[in-house]
Amino acid sequence: MSEQALRRLNFRHLRYFMVVASTGSVTAAAARLHVAPQTVSAQVLALEQAFGRPLFARVGKRLALNVDGEAALEYAQAIFSLGEELGDLLSGRGEPRRQRLRVGLTDSIPKMMALKLLEPAVFRKSPALELSCVEGGLNELVGRALDHQLDAVLADQPLPPELSRSLRDYELARPGLSFVATPELVDRHRGRFPQRLDGMPFLSWSSDSSINLSLQQWFARHEVRPEIVGRFDDSALMKAFAGRGLGAIAVPTLVERDACRQYGLKPLGRTEELHHPVYLLVPTRLRLHPLVELLIAGKSGAPSSGSRRKT
């Protein structure tokens, strides 16, 4: 948007646009606003001209938001919400707003590791935080981030090249793996590591996960063949079954101590030949969300090779 167009943009444009989006009709919006339909049409058209693109598509007799319109509506709602909060704050009726942080977590990300990686943004003195965490598959969460529904996504794999223009990825952690099991299993399978894993019941990630492929190659390289007795998408559920003695598991060394304490497990061995990387996937914006900046600054802050971007 040009500076001249930005100067022409005002709250009335956004207000009329929001009402049309809510009612699905210029006529219905005009009735709600107590103005002529021509006035509503003119205001919405001025907004579309300022943005240089349409915001609605006609679906039957209704006006429906297109992809750009959905994004514009989210920002318009935020603008009005901030305006109301500012008015309340300056008039002494309100408190400073809470900062919102909306993070998506892929199922394969251990929750304990997610907690540690989110600490720089979550556990700080001010301002107050409203944290929202949702789980899902990578494609679903990336789609929600692109639709402005999430500020960032924690994933165990970097961005595919075709998304590198829309998002950036930052490697937040790259811990090695620790193998743990119940004390009974540890005592039953003595010997040197990793040979002691041979024939041991083992719980692994789902077959299509990147960490599972690396794990199977590592087993083959060391000529050990654990007995795979379960596969999981959810790392917390995998730990829960391991705690009941179903089999050994591999966890990021970063959370080994926490996993052992919470689920009653003991270490079998550790390796730096395998890693459980965690990437922060962030939609490309003119300015990063301030809490996302804290997450990146809390670690290396360097984009991964897939993003080809520098900070």
PDB file of C-alpha atoms in Angstrom:
ATOM      1  CA  MET A   1       0.000   0.000   0.000  1.00  0.00           C
ATOM      2  CA  SER A   2       1.370   3.402  -0.964  1.00  0.00           C
ATOM      3  CA  GLU A   3       1.764   6.161   1.615  1.00  0.00           C
ATOM      4  CA  GLN A   4      -0.914   8.195  -0.167  1.00  0.00           C
ATOM      5  CA  ALA A   5      -3.371   5.299  -0.054  1.00  0.00           C
ATOM      6  CA  LEU A   6      -2.557   4.679   3.598  1.00  0.00           C
ATOM      7  CA  ARG A   7      -3.412   8.289   4.428  1.00  0.00           C
ATOM      8  CA  ARG A   8      -6.834   7.832   2.817  1.00  0.00           C
ATOM      9  CA  LEU A   9      -7.522   4.742   4.921  1.00  0.00           C
ATOM     10  CA  ASN A  10      -9.632   5.445   8.004  1.00  0.00           C
ATOM     11  CA  PHE A  11     -11.723   3.798  10.684  1.00  0.00           C
ATOM     12  CA  ARG A  12     -14.932   4.358   8.736  1.00  0.00           C
ATOM     13  CA  HIS A  13     -13.654   2.273   5.823  1.00  0.00           C
ATOM     14  CA  LEU A  14     -12.786  -0.547   8.174  1.00  0.00           C
ATOM     15  CA  ARG A  15     -16.015  -0.242  10.161  1.00  0.00           C
ATOM     16  CA  TYR A  16     -18.232  -0.480   7.086  1.00  0.00           C
ATOM     17  CA  PHE A  17     -16.128  -3.317   5.720  1.00  0.00           C
ATOM     18  CA  MET A  18     -16.531  -5.279   8.984  1.00  0.00           C
ATOM     19  CA  VAL A  19     -20.306  -4.871   8.968  1.00  0.00           C
ATOM     20  CA  VAL A  20     -20.591  -6.022   5.344  1.00  0.00           C
ATOM     21  CA  ALA A  21     -18.422  -9.024   6.203  1.00  0.00           C
ATOM     22  CA  SER A  22     -20.713  -9.786   9.152  1.00  0.00           C
ATOM     23  CA  THR A  23     -24.026  -9.385   7.309  1.00  0.00           C
ATOM     24  CA  GLY A  24     -22.964 -10.643   3.882  1.00  0.00           C
ATOM     25  CA  SER A  25     -24.866  -7.845   2.173  1.00  0.00           C
ATOM     26  CA  VAL A  26     -24.443  -4.129   1.451  1.00  0.00           C
ATOM     27  CA  THR A  27     -28.178  -3.589   2.005  1.00  0.00           C
ATOM     28  CA  ALA A  28     -28.181  -5.354   5.379  1.00  0.00           C
ATOM     29  CA  ALA A  29     -25.039  -3.481   6.415  1.00  0.00           C
ATOM     30  CA  ALA A  30     -26.603  -0.164   5.438  1.00  0.00           C
ATOM     31  CA  ALA A  31     -29.677  -0.953   7.549  1.00  0.00           C
ATOM     32  CA  ARG A  32     -27.536  -1.775  10.557  1.00  0.00           C
ATOM     33  CA  LEU A  33     -25.436   1.365  10.124  1.00  0.00           C
ATOM     34  CA  HIS A  34     -28.487   3.580   9.358  1.00  0.00           C
ATOM     35  CA  VAL A  35     -26.971   4.905   6.142  1.00  0.00           C
ATOM     36  CA  ALA A  36     -27.731   4.538   2.438  1.00  0.00           C
ATOM     37  CA  PRO A  37     -26.463   1.410   0.621  1.00  0.00           C
ATOM     38  CA  GLN A  38     -24.559   3.699  -1.755  1.00  0.00           C
ATOM     39  CA  THR A  39     -22.582   5.055   1.201  1.00  0.00           C
ATOM     40  CA  VAL A  40     -21.588   1.548   2.300  1.00  0.00           C
ATOM     41  CA  SER A  41     -20.597   0.558  -1.234  1.00  0.00           C
ATOM     42  CA  ALA A  42     -18.469   3.686  -1.591  1.00  0.00           C
ATOM     43  CA  GLN A  43     -16.638   3.058   1.692  1.00  0.00           C
ATOM     44  CA  VAL A  44     -15.905  -0.601   0.865  1.00  0.00           C
ATOM     45  CA  LEU A  45     -14.772   0.348  -2.634  1.00  0.00           C
ATOM     46  CA  ALA A  46     -12.439   2.985  -1.192  1.00  0.00           C
ATOM     47  CA  LEU A  47     -10.927   0.350   1.089  1.00  0.00           C
ATOM     48  CA  GLU A  48     -10.433  -2.095  -1.793  1.00  0.00           C
ATOM     49  CA  GLN A  49      -8.843   0.639  -3.892  1.00  0.00           C
ATOM     50  CA  ALA A  50      -6.494   1.517  -1.034  1.00  0.00           C
ATOM     51  CA  PHE A  51      -5.418  -2.127  -0.815  1.00  0.00           C
ATOM     52  CA  GLY A  52      -5.329  -2.511  -4.569  1.00  0.00           C
ATOM     53  CA  ARG A  53      -7.363  -5.728  -4.564  1.00  0.00           C
ATOM     54  CA  PRO A  54     -10.925  -6.979  -3.983  1.00  0.00           C
ATOM     55  CA  LEU A  55     -11.874  -8.253  -0.557  1.00  0.00           C
ATOM     56  CA  PHE A  56     -15.184  -9.924  -1.386  1.00  0.00           C
ATOM     57  CA  ALA A  57     -16.465 -12.530  -3.816  1.00  0.00           C
ATOM     58  CA  ARG A  58     -20.144 -12.939  -4.648  1.00  0.00           C
ATOM     59  CA  VAL A  59     -21.559 -16.329  -3.642  1.00  0.00           C
ATOM     60  CA  GLY A  60     -25.166 -16.490  -4.785  1.00  0.00           C
ATOM     61  CA  LYS A  61     -26.878 -13.460  -3.305  1.00  0.00           C
ATOM     62  CA  ARG A  62     -24.310 -13.003  -0.550  1.00  0.00           C
ATOM     63  CA  LEU A  63     -20.967 -11.255  -0.407  1.00  0.00           C
ATOM     64  CA  ALA A  64     -18.322 -13.592   1.015  1.00  0.00           C
ATOM     65  CA  LEU A  65     -14.806 -12.685   2.040  1.00  0.00           C
ATOM     66  CA  ASN A  66     -12.040 -13.949  -0.201  1.00  0.00           C
ATOM     67  CA  VAL A  67      -8.591 -14.899   1.166  1.00  0.00           C
ATOM     68  CA  ASP A  68      -7.434 -11.258   1.247  1.00  0.00           C
ATOM     69  CA  GLY A  69     -10.700 -10.244   2.854  1.00  0.00           C
ATOM     70  CA  GLU A  70     -10.271 -12.809   5.641  1.00  0.00           C
ATOM     71  CA  ALA A  71      -6.837 -11.404   6.436  1.00  0.00           C
ATOM     72  CA  ALA A  72      -8.128  -7.824   6.296  1.00  0.00           C
ATOM     73  CA  LEU A  73     -10.998  -8.698   8.657  1.00  0.00           C
ATOM     74  CA  GLU A  74      -8.629 -10.139  11.258  1.00  0.00           C
ATOM     75  CA  TYR A  75      -6.492  -7.010  11.208  1.00  0.00           C
ATOM     76  CA  ALA A  76      -9.535  -4.718  11.238  1.00  0.00           C
ATOM     77  CA  GLN A  77     -10.908  -6.492  14.316  1.00  0.00           C
ATOM     78  CA  ALA A  78      -7.527  -6.167  16.017  1.00  0.00           C
ATOM     79  CA  ILE A  79      -7.350  -2.453  15.152  1.00  0.00           C
ATOM     80  CA  PHE A  80     -10.770  -1.746  16.679  1.00  0.00           C
ATOM     81  CA  SER A  81     -10.009  -3.876  19.726  1.00  0.00           C
ATOM     82  CA  LEU A  82      -6.768  -1.974  20.300  1.00  0.00           C
ATOM     83  CA  GLY A  83      -8.561   1.342  19.816  1.00  0.00           C
ATOM     84  CA  GLU A  84     -11.106   0.453  22.485  1.00  0.00           C
ATOM     85  CA  GLU A  85      -8.383  -0.699  24.873  1.00  0.00           C
ATOM     86  CA  LEU A  86      -6.418   2.486  24.287  1.00  0.00           C
ATOM     87  CA  GLY A  87      -9.474   4.581  25.065  1.00  0.00           C
ATOM     88  CA  ASP A  88     -10.160   2.626  28.246  1.00  0.00           C
ATOM     89  CA  LEU A  89      -6.539   2.789  29.335  1.00  0.00           C
ATOM     90  CA  LEU A  90      -6.135   6.525  28.827  1.00  0.00           C
ATOM     91  CA  SER A  91      -9.443   7.246  30.535  1.00  0.00           C
ATOM     92  CA  GLY A  92      -8.396   5.191  33.557  1.00  0.00           C
ATOM     93  CA  ARG A  93     -10.970   2.437  33.009  1.00  0.00           C
ATOM     94  CA  GLY A  94      -8.686  -0.308  31.740  1.00  0.00           C
ATOM     95  CA  GLU A  95      -5.460  -2.191  32.258  1.00  0.00           C
ATOM     96  CA  PRO A  96      -2.649  -2.644  29.716  1.00  0.00           C
ATOM     97  CA  ARG A  97      -3.607  -5.367  27.233  1.00  0.00           C
ATOM     98  CA  ARG A  98      -2.239  -8.867  27.413  1.00  0.00           C
ATOM     99  CA  GLN A  99       0.089  -9.893  24.627  1.00  0.00           C
ATOM    100  CA  ARG A 100      -1.278 -12.842  22.680  1.00  0.00           C
ATOM    101  CA  LEU A 101       0.986 -15.626  21.460  1.00  0.00           C
ATOM    102  CA  ARG A 102      -0.588 -18.347  19.319  1.00  0.00           C
ATOM    103  CA  VAL A 103       1.684 -21.340  18.734  1.00  0.00           C
ATOM    104  CA  GLY A 104       1.051 -24.549  16.832  1.00  0.00           C
ATOM    105  CA  LEU A 105       2.793 -27.770  17.909  1.00  0.00           C
ATOM    106  CA  THR A 106       3.187 -30.786  15.650  1.00  0.00           C
ATOM    107  CA  ASP A 107       2.365 -34.060  17.393  1.00  0.00           C
ATOM    108  CA  SER A 108       5.959 -35.274  17.235  1.00  0.00           C
ATOM    109  CA  ILE A 109       7.304 -32.388  19.330  1.00  0.00           C
ATOM    110  CA  PRO A 110       7.827 -33.572  22.945  1.00  0.00           C
ATOM    111  CA  LYS A 111       5.725 -31.354  25.191  1.00  0.00           C
ATOM    112  CA  MET A 112       8.538 -31.031  27.725  1.00  0.00           C
ATOM    113  CA  MET A 113      10.840 -29.707  25.020  1.00  0.00           C
ATOM    114  CA  ALA A 114       8.143 -27.342  23.768  1.00  0.00           C
ATOM    115  CA  LEU A 115       7.852 -25.956  27.303  1.00  0.00           C
ATOM    116  CA  LYS A 116      11.605 -25.345  27.529  1.00  0.00           C
ATOM    117  CA  LEU A 117      11.727 -23.662  24.123  1.00  0.00           C
ATOM    118  CA  LEU A 118       8.737 -21.410  24.865  1.00  0.00           C
ATOM    119  CA  GLU A 119      10.151 -20.294  28.221  1.00  0.00           C
ATOM    120  CA  PRO A 120      11.867 -17.109  26.922  1.00  0.00           C
ATOM    121  CA  ALA A 121       8.501 -15.692  25.844  1.00  0.00           C
ATOM    122  CA  VAL A 122       6.223 -17.214  28.484  1.00  0.00           C
ATOM    123  CA  PHE A 123       8.079 -16.819  31.773  1.00  0.00           C
ATOM    124  CA  ARG A 124       8.921 -13.165  31.874  1.00  0.00           C
ATOM    125  CA  LYS A 125       7.817 -10.364  34.184  1.00  0.00           C
ATOM    126  CA  SER A 126       5.860  -8.141  31.800  1.00  0.00           C
ATOM    127  CA  PRO A 127       3.674  -7.525  29.964  1.00  0.00           C
ATOM    128  CA  ALA A 128       0.929 -10.029  30.786  1.00  0.00           C
ATOM    129  CA  LEU A 129       0.629 -12.940  28.373  1.00  0.00           C
ATOM    130  CA  GLU A 130      -2.282 -14.814  26.839  1.00  0.00           C
ATOM    131  CA  LEU A 131      -0.808 -18.066  25.458  1.00  0.00           C
ATOM    132  CA  SER A 132      -2.672 -20.309  23.040  1.00  0.00           C
ATOM    133  CA  CYS A 133      -1.177 -23.683  22.013  1.00  0.00           C
ATOM    134  CA  VAL A 134      -2.802 -25.994  19.501  1.00  0.00           C
ATOM    135  CA  GLU A 135      -1.681 -29.372  18.163  1.00  0.00           C
ATOM    136  CA  GLY A 136      -2.040 -30.784  14.678  1.00  0.00           C
ATOM    137  CA  GLY A 137      -0.337 -32.024  11.574  1.00  0.00           C
ATOM    138  CA  LEU A 138       2.335 -29.925   9.902  1.00  0.00           C
ATOM    139  CA  ASN A 139       0.272 -29.066   6.809  1.00  0.00           C
ATOM    140  CA  GLU A 140      -2.726 -28.035   8.912  1.00  0.00           C
ATOM    141  CA  LEU A 141      -0.667 -25.823  11.220  1.00  0.00           C
ATOM    142  CA  VAL A 142       1.267 -24.193   8.388  1.00  0.00           C
ATOM    143  CA  GLY A 143      -2.048 -23.414   6.696  1.00  0.00           C
ATOM    144  CA  ARG A 144      -3.343 -21.781   9.868  1.00  0.00           C
ATOM    145  CA  ALA A 145      -0.153 -19.732  10.163  1.00  0.00           C
ATOM    146  CA  LEU A 146      -0.521 -18.529   6.585  1.00  0.00           C
ATOM    147  CA  ASP A 147      -4.154 -17.603   7.351  1.00  0.00           C
ATOM    148  CA  HIS A 148      -2.996 -15.400  10.283  1.00  0.00           C
ATOM    149  CA  GLN A 149      -4.483 -17.798  12.848  1.00  0.00           C
ATOM    150  CA  LEU A 150      -1.099 -18.722  14.376  1.00  0.00           C
ATOM    151  CA  ASP A 151       1.964 -16.608  15.121  1.00  0.00           C
ATOM    152  CA  ALA A 152       4.409 -19.516  14.842  1.00  0.00           C
ATOM    153  CA  VAL A 153       4.638 -23.296  14.539  1.00  0.00           C
ATOM    154  CA  LEU A 154       7.023 -25.657  16.339  1.00  0.00           C
ATOM    155  CA  ALA A 155       7.923 -28.558  14.041  1.00  0.00           C
ATOM    156  CA  ASP A 156      10.535 -31.285  13.776  1.00  0.00           C
ATOM    157  CA  GLN A 157      11.375 -30.527  10.151  1.00  0.00           C
ATOM    158  CA  PRO A 158      12.314 -27.391   8.207  1.00  0.00           C
ATOM    159  CA  LEU A 159      10.171 -25.749   5.572  1.00  0.00           C
ATOM    160  CA  PRO A 160       9.798 -27.363   2.162  1.00  0.00           C
ATOM    161  CA  PRO A 161      11.374 -25.130  -0.522  1.00  0.00           C
ATOM    162  CA  GLU A 162       8.019 -24.184  -2.062  1.00  0.00           C
ATOM    163  CA  LEU A 163       7.007 -22.365   1.157  1.00  0.00           C
ATOM    164  CA  SER A 164      10.243 -20.441   1.666  1.00  0.00           C
ATOM    165  CA  ARG A 165       8.717 -17.216   0.283  1.00  0.00           C
ATOM    166  CA  SER A 166       5.743 -17.341   2.666  1.00  0.00           C
ATOM    167  CA  LEU A 167       7.449 -18.460   5.882  1.00  0.00           C
ATOM    168  CA  ARG A 168      10.850 -18.530   7.513  1.00  0.00           C
ATOM    169  CA  ASP A 169      12.208 -21.328   9.673  1.00  0.00           C
ATOM    170  CA  TYR A 170      14.570 -21.015  12.626  1.00  0.00           C
ATOM    171  CA  GLU A 171      16.304 -23.976  14.239  1.00  0.00           C
ATOM    172  CA  LEU A 172      15.673 -23.482  17.969  1.00  0.00           C
ATOM    173  CA  ALA A 173      17.330 -26.668  19.215  1.00  0.00           C
ATOM    174  CA  ARG A 174      19.226 -29.684  17.959  1.00  0.00           C
ATOM    175  CA  PRO A 175      19.670 -32.004  20.949  1.00  0.00           C
ATOM    176  CA  GLY A 176      21.014 -35.531  20.758  1.00  0.00           C
ATOM    177  CA  LEU A 177      18.889 -38.530  21.714  1.00  0.00           C
ATOM    178  CA  SER A 178      18.743 -40.436  24.981  1.00  0.00           C
ATOM    179  CA  PHE A 179      17.366 -43.960  25.223  1.00  0.00           C
ATOM    180  CA  VAL A 180      15.358 -44.646  28.381  1.00  0.00           C
ATOM    181  CA  ALA A 181      13.210 -47.446  29.802  1.00  0.00           C
ATOM    182  CA  THR A 182      11.734 -48.671  33.071  1.00  0.00           C
ATOM    183  CA  PRO A 183      14.257 -49.904  35.666  1.00  0.00           C
ATOM    184  CA  GLU A 184      13.073 -53.479  35.042  1.00  0.00           C
ATOM    185  CA  LEU A 185      13.872 -53.269  31.313  1.00  0.00           C
ATOM    186  CA  VAL A 186      17.186 -51.549  31.972  1.00  0.00           C
ATOM    187  CA  ASP A 187      18.234 -54.330  34.386  1.00  0.00           C
ATOM    188  CA  ARG A 188      17.038 -57.053  32.014  1.00  0.00           C
ATOM    189  CA  HIS A 189      19.072 -55.718  29.071  1.00  0.00           C
ATOM    190  CA  ARG A 190      22.564 -55.139  30.379  1.00  0.00           C
ATOM    191  CA  GLY A 191      25.704 -54.636  28.332  1.00  0.00           C
ATOM    192  CA  ARG A 192      27.296 -51.915  26.282  1.00  0.00           C
ATOM    193  CA  PHE A 193      25.278 -49.248  24.507  1.00  0.00           C
ATOM    194  CA  PRO A 194      23.915 -49.362  21.848  1.00  0.00           C
ATOM    195  CA  GLN A 195      24.308 -53.184  21.595  1.00  0.00           C
ATOM    196  CA  ARG A 196      22.074 -53.615  24.646  1.00  0.00           C
ATOM    197  CA  LEU A 197      19.163 -52.337  22.540  1.00  0.00           C
ATOM    198  CA  ASP A 198      19.287 -55.489  20.376  1.00  0.00           C
ATOM    199  CA  GLY A 199      16.079 -57.472  20.919  1.00  0.00           C
ATOM    200  CA  MET A 200      14.712 -54.944  23.426  1.00  0.00           C
ATOM    201  CA  PRO A 201      11.032 -53.983  23.062  1.00  0.00           C
ATOM    202  CA  PHE A 202      10.987 -50.485  21.631  1.00  0.00           C
ATOM    203  CA  LEU A 203       8.398 -47.756  21.028  1.00  0.00           C
ATOM    204  CA  SER A 204       9.063 -45.601  17.976  1.00  0.00           C
ATOM    205  CA  TRP A 205       7.571 -42.682  16.120  1.00  0.00           C
ATOM    206  CA  SER A 206       5.157 -43.201  13.241  1.00  0.00           C
ATOM    207  CA  SER A 207       6.644 -44.702  10.085  1.00  0.00           C
ATOM    208  CA  ASP A 208       6.359 -41.492   8.031  1.00  0.00           C
ATOM    209  CA  SER A 209       8.136 -39.225  10.537  1.00  0.00           C
ATOM    210  CA  SER A 210      11.611 -37.935   9.722  1.00  0.00           C
ATOM    211  CA  ILE A 211      13.008 -38.954  13.126  1.00  0.00           C
ATOM    212  CA  ASN A 212      11.837 -42.554  12.612  1.00  0.00           C
ATOM    213  CA  LEU A 213      13.758 -42.853   9.340  1.00  0.00           C
ATOM    214  CA  SER A 214      16.945 -41.547  10.978  1.00  0.00           C
ATOM    215  CA  LEU A 215      16.455 -43.916  13.900  1.00  0.00           C
ATOM    216  CA  GLN A 216      16.062 -46.972  11.670  1.00  0.00           C
ATOM    217  CA  GLN A 217      19.202 -46.061   9.731  1.00  0.00           C
ATOM    218  CA  TRP A 218      21.109 -45.639  12.993  1.00  0.00           C
ATOM    219  CA  PHE A 219      19.956 -49.056  14.202  1.00  0.00           C
ATOM    220  CA  ALA A 220      21.120 -50.645  10.939  1.00  0.00           C
ATOM    221  CA  ARG A 221      24.488 -48.876  11.098  1.00  0.00           C
ATOM    222  CA  HIS A 222      25.135 -50.265  14.576  1.00  0.00           C
ATOM    223  CA  GLU A 223      23.680 -53.685  13.703  1.00  0.00           C
ATOM    224  CA  VAL A 224      21.081 -53.663  16.458  1.00  0.00           C
ATOM    225  CA  ARG A 225      17.495 -54.751  15.942  1.00  0.00           C
ATOM    226  CA  PRO A 226      15.110 -53.675  18.698  1.00  0.00           C
ATOM    227  CA  GLU A 227      11.676 -55.280  18.663  1.00  0.00           C
ATOM    228  CA  ILE A 228       9.289 -52.515  17.578  1.00  0.00           C
ATOM    229  CA  VAL A 229       6.153 -53.061  19.681  1.00  0.00           C
ATOM    230  CA  GLY A 230       4.452 -49.717  19.042  1.00  0.00           C
ATOM    231  CA  ARG A 231       4.469 -46.596  16.900  1.00  0.00           C
ATOM    232  CA  PHE A 232       3.107 -43.216  17.965  1.00  0.00           C
ATOM    233  CA  ASP A 233       2.404 -39.771  16.600  1.00  0.00           C
ATOM    234  CA  ASP A 234       1.942 -38.360  20.105  1.00  0.00           C
ATOM    235  CA  SER A 235       5.197 -38.210  22.065  1.00  0.00           C
ATOM    236  CA  ALA A 236       3.418 -37.831  25.429  1.00  0.00           C
ATOM    237  CA  LEU A 237       1.400 -41.002  24.853  1.00  0.00           C
ATOM    238  CA  MET A 238       4.575 -42.831  23.829  1.00  0.00           C
ATOM    239  CA  LYS A 239       6.245 -41.832  27.121  1.00  0.00           C
ATOM    240  CA  ALA A 240       3.176 -42.917  29.093  1.00  0.00           C
ATOM    241  CA  PHE A 241       3.316 -46.427  27.607  1.00  0.00           C
ATOM    242  CA  ALA A 242       7.072 -46.547  28.168  1.00  0.00           C
ATOM    243  CA  GLY A 243       6.442 -45.701  31.807  1.00  0.00           C
ATOM    244  CA  ARG A 244       4.152 -48.731  32.039  1.00  0.00           C
ATOM    245  CA  GLY A 245       6.951 -50.980  30.792  1.00  0.00           C
ATOM    246  CA  LEU A 246       5.762 -51.610  27.227  1.00  0.00           C
ATOM    247  CA  GLY A 247       9.152 -50.746  25.749  1.00  0.00           C
ATOM    248  CA  ALA A 248      12.147 -48.425  25.654  1.00  0.00           C
ATOM    249  CA  ILE A 249      11.959 -45.039  23.918  1.00  0.00           C
ATOM    250  CA  ALA A 250      14.299 -42.366  22.602  1.00  0.00           C
ATOM    251  CA  VAL A 251      13.830 -38.819  23.893  1.00  0.00           C
ATOM    252  CA  PRO A 252      15.733 -35.589  23.242  1.00  0.00           C
ATOM    253  CA  THR A 253      18.621 -35.413  25.702  1.00  0.00           C
ATOM    254  CA  LEU A 254      17.396 -31.902  26.528  1.00  0.00           C
ATOM    255  CA  VAL A 255      14.409 -33.439  28.383  1.00  0.00           C
ATOM    256  CA  GLU A 256      15.913 -36.787  29.484  1.00  0.00           C
ATOM    257  CA  ARG A 257      15.941 -35.866  33.171  1.00  0.00           C
ATOM    258  CA  ASP A 258      12.366 -34.573  33.106  1.00  0.00           C
ATOM    259  CA  ALA A 259      11.103 -37.656  31.241  1.00  0.00           C
ATOM    260  CA  CYS A 260      12.820 -40.030  33.661  1.00  0.00           C
ATOM    261  CA  ARG A 261      11.462 -38.199  36.694  1.00  0.00           C
ATOM    262  CA  GLN A 262       7.897 -37.890  35.395  1.00  0.00           C
ATOM    263  CA  TYR A 263       7.502 -41.407  33.990  1.00  0.00           C
ATOM    264  CA  GLY A 264       9.790 -43.418  36.283  1.00  0.00           C
ATOM    265  CA  LEU A 265      12.368 -44.243  33.598  1.00  0.00           C
ATOM    266  CA  LYS A 266      16.138 -44.799  33.667  1.00  0.00           C
ATOM    267  CA  PRO A 267      18.774 -44.045  31.019  1.00  0.00           C
ATOM    268  CA  LEU A 268      20.101 -46.782  28.738  1.00  0.00           C
ATOM    269  CA  GLY A 269      22.529 -44.601  26.807  1.00  0.00           C
ATOM    270  CA  ARG A 270      22.935 -41.412  24.789  1.00  0.00           C
ATOM    271  CA  THR A 271      24.105 -40.552  21.301  1.00  0.00           C
ATOM    272  CA  GLU A 272      25.016 -37.394  19.434  1.00  0.00           C
ATOM    273  CA  GLU A 273      24.847 -39.247  16.128  1.00  0.00           C
ATOM    274  CA  LEU A 274      21.086 -38.731  16.162  1.00  0.00           C
ATOM    275  CA  HIS A 275      19.282 -35.453  16.723  1.00  0.00           C
ATOM    276  CA  HIS A 276      15.730 -34.309  17.360  1.00  0.00           C
ATOM    277  CA  PRO A 277      15.786 -30.817  15.817  1.00  0.00           C
ATOM    278  CA  VAL A 278      13.004 -28.341  16.507  1.00  0.00           C
ATOM    279  CA  TYR A 279      12.225 -25.552  14.064  1.00  0.00           C
ATOM    280  CA  LEU A 280      10.173 -22.431  14.595  1.00  0.00           C
ATOM    281  CA  LEU A 281       8.164 -21.730  11.435  1.00  0.00           C
ATOM    282  CA  VAL A 282       7.158 -18.085  11.205  1.00  0.00           C
ATOM    283  CA  PRO A 283       4.978 -16.369   8.570  1.00  0.00           C
ATOM    284  CA  THR A 284       6.867 -13.730   6.624  1.00  0.00           C
ATOM    285  CA  ARG A 285       5.862 -10.317   7.958  1.00  0.00           C
ATOM    286  CA  LEU A 286       7.256  -6.821   7.710  1.00  0.00           C
ATOM    287  CA  ARG A 287       7.832  -7.093  11.456  1.00  0.00           C
ATOM    288  CA  LEU A 288       8.120 -10.188  13.597  1.00  0.00           C
ATOM    289  CA  HIS A 289       5.737 -10.712  16.496  1.00  0.00           C
ATOM    290  CA  PRO A 290       7.671  -9.369  19.542  1.00  0.00           C
ATOM    291  CA  LEU A 291       7.221 -12.612  21.487  1.00  0.00           C
ATOM    292  CA  VAL A 292       8.397 -14.638  18.492  1.00  0.00           C
ATOM    293  CA  GLU A 293      11.496 -12.440  18.474  1.00  0.00           C
ATOM    294  CA  LEU A 294      12.086 -13.464  22.100  1.00  0.00           C
ATOM    295  CA  LEU A 295      11.859 -17.148  21.161  1.00  0.00           C
ATOM    296  CA  ILE A 296      14.405 -16.701  18.392  1.00  0.00           C
ATOM    297  CA  ALA A 297      16.712 -14.573  20.544  1.00  0.00           C
ATOM    298  CA  GLY A 298      16.517 -17.185  23.310  1.00  0.00           C
ATOM    299  CA  LYS A 299      18.350 -19.642  21.062  1.00  0.00           C
ATOM    300  CA  SER A 300      20.767 -19.260  18.177  1.00  0.00           C
ATOM    301  CA  GLY A 301      18.363 -17.094  16.218  1.00  0.00           C
ATOM    302  CA  ALA A 302      19.814 -18.289  12.916  1.00  0.00           C
ATOM    303  CA  PRO A 303      17.444 -19.312  10.154  1.00  0.00           C
ATOM    304  CA  SER A 304      17.927 -22.886   8.972  1.00  0.00           C
ATOM    305  CA  SER A 305      19.317 -23.644   5.555  1.00  0.00           C
ATOM    306  CA  GLY A 306      15.813 -24.126   4.196  1.00  0.00           C
ATOM    307  CA  SER A 307      14.837 -20.506   4.772  1.00  0.00           C
ATOM    308  CA  ARG A 308      17.913 -18.973   3.157  1.00  0.00           C
ATOM    309  CA  ARG A 309      17.342 -15.868   5.267  1.00  0.00           C
ATOM    310  CA  LYS A 310      19.593 -13.969   7.638  1.00  0.00           C
ATOM    311  CA  THR A 311      18.576 -12.167  10.804  1.00  0.00           C
TER     312      THR A 311
END
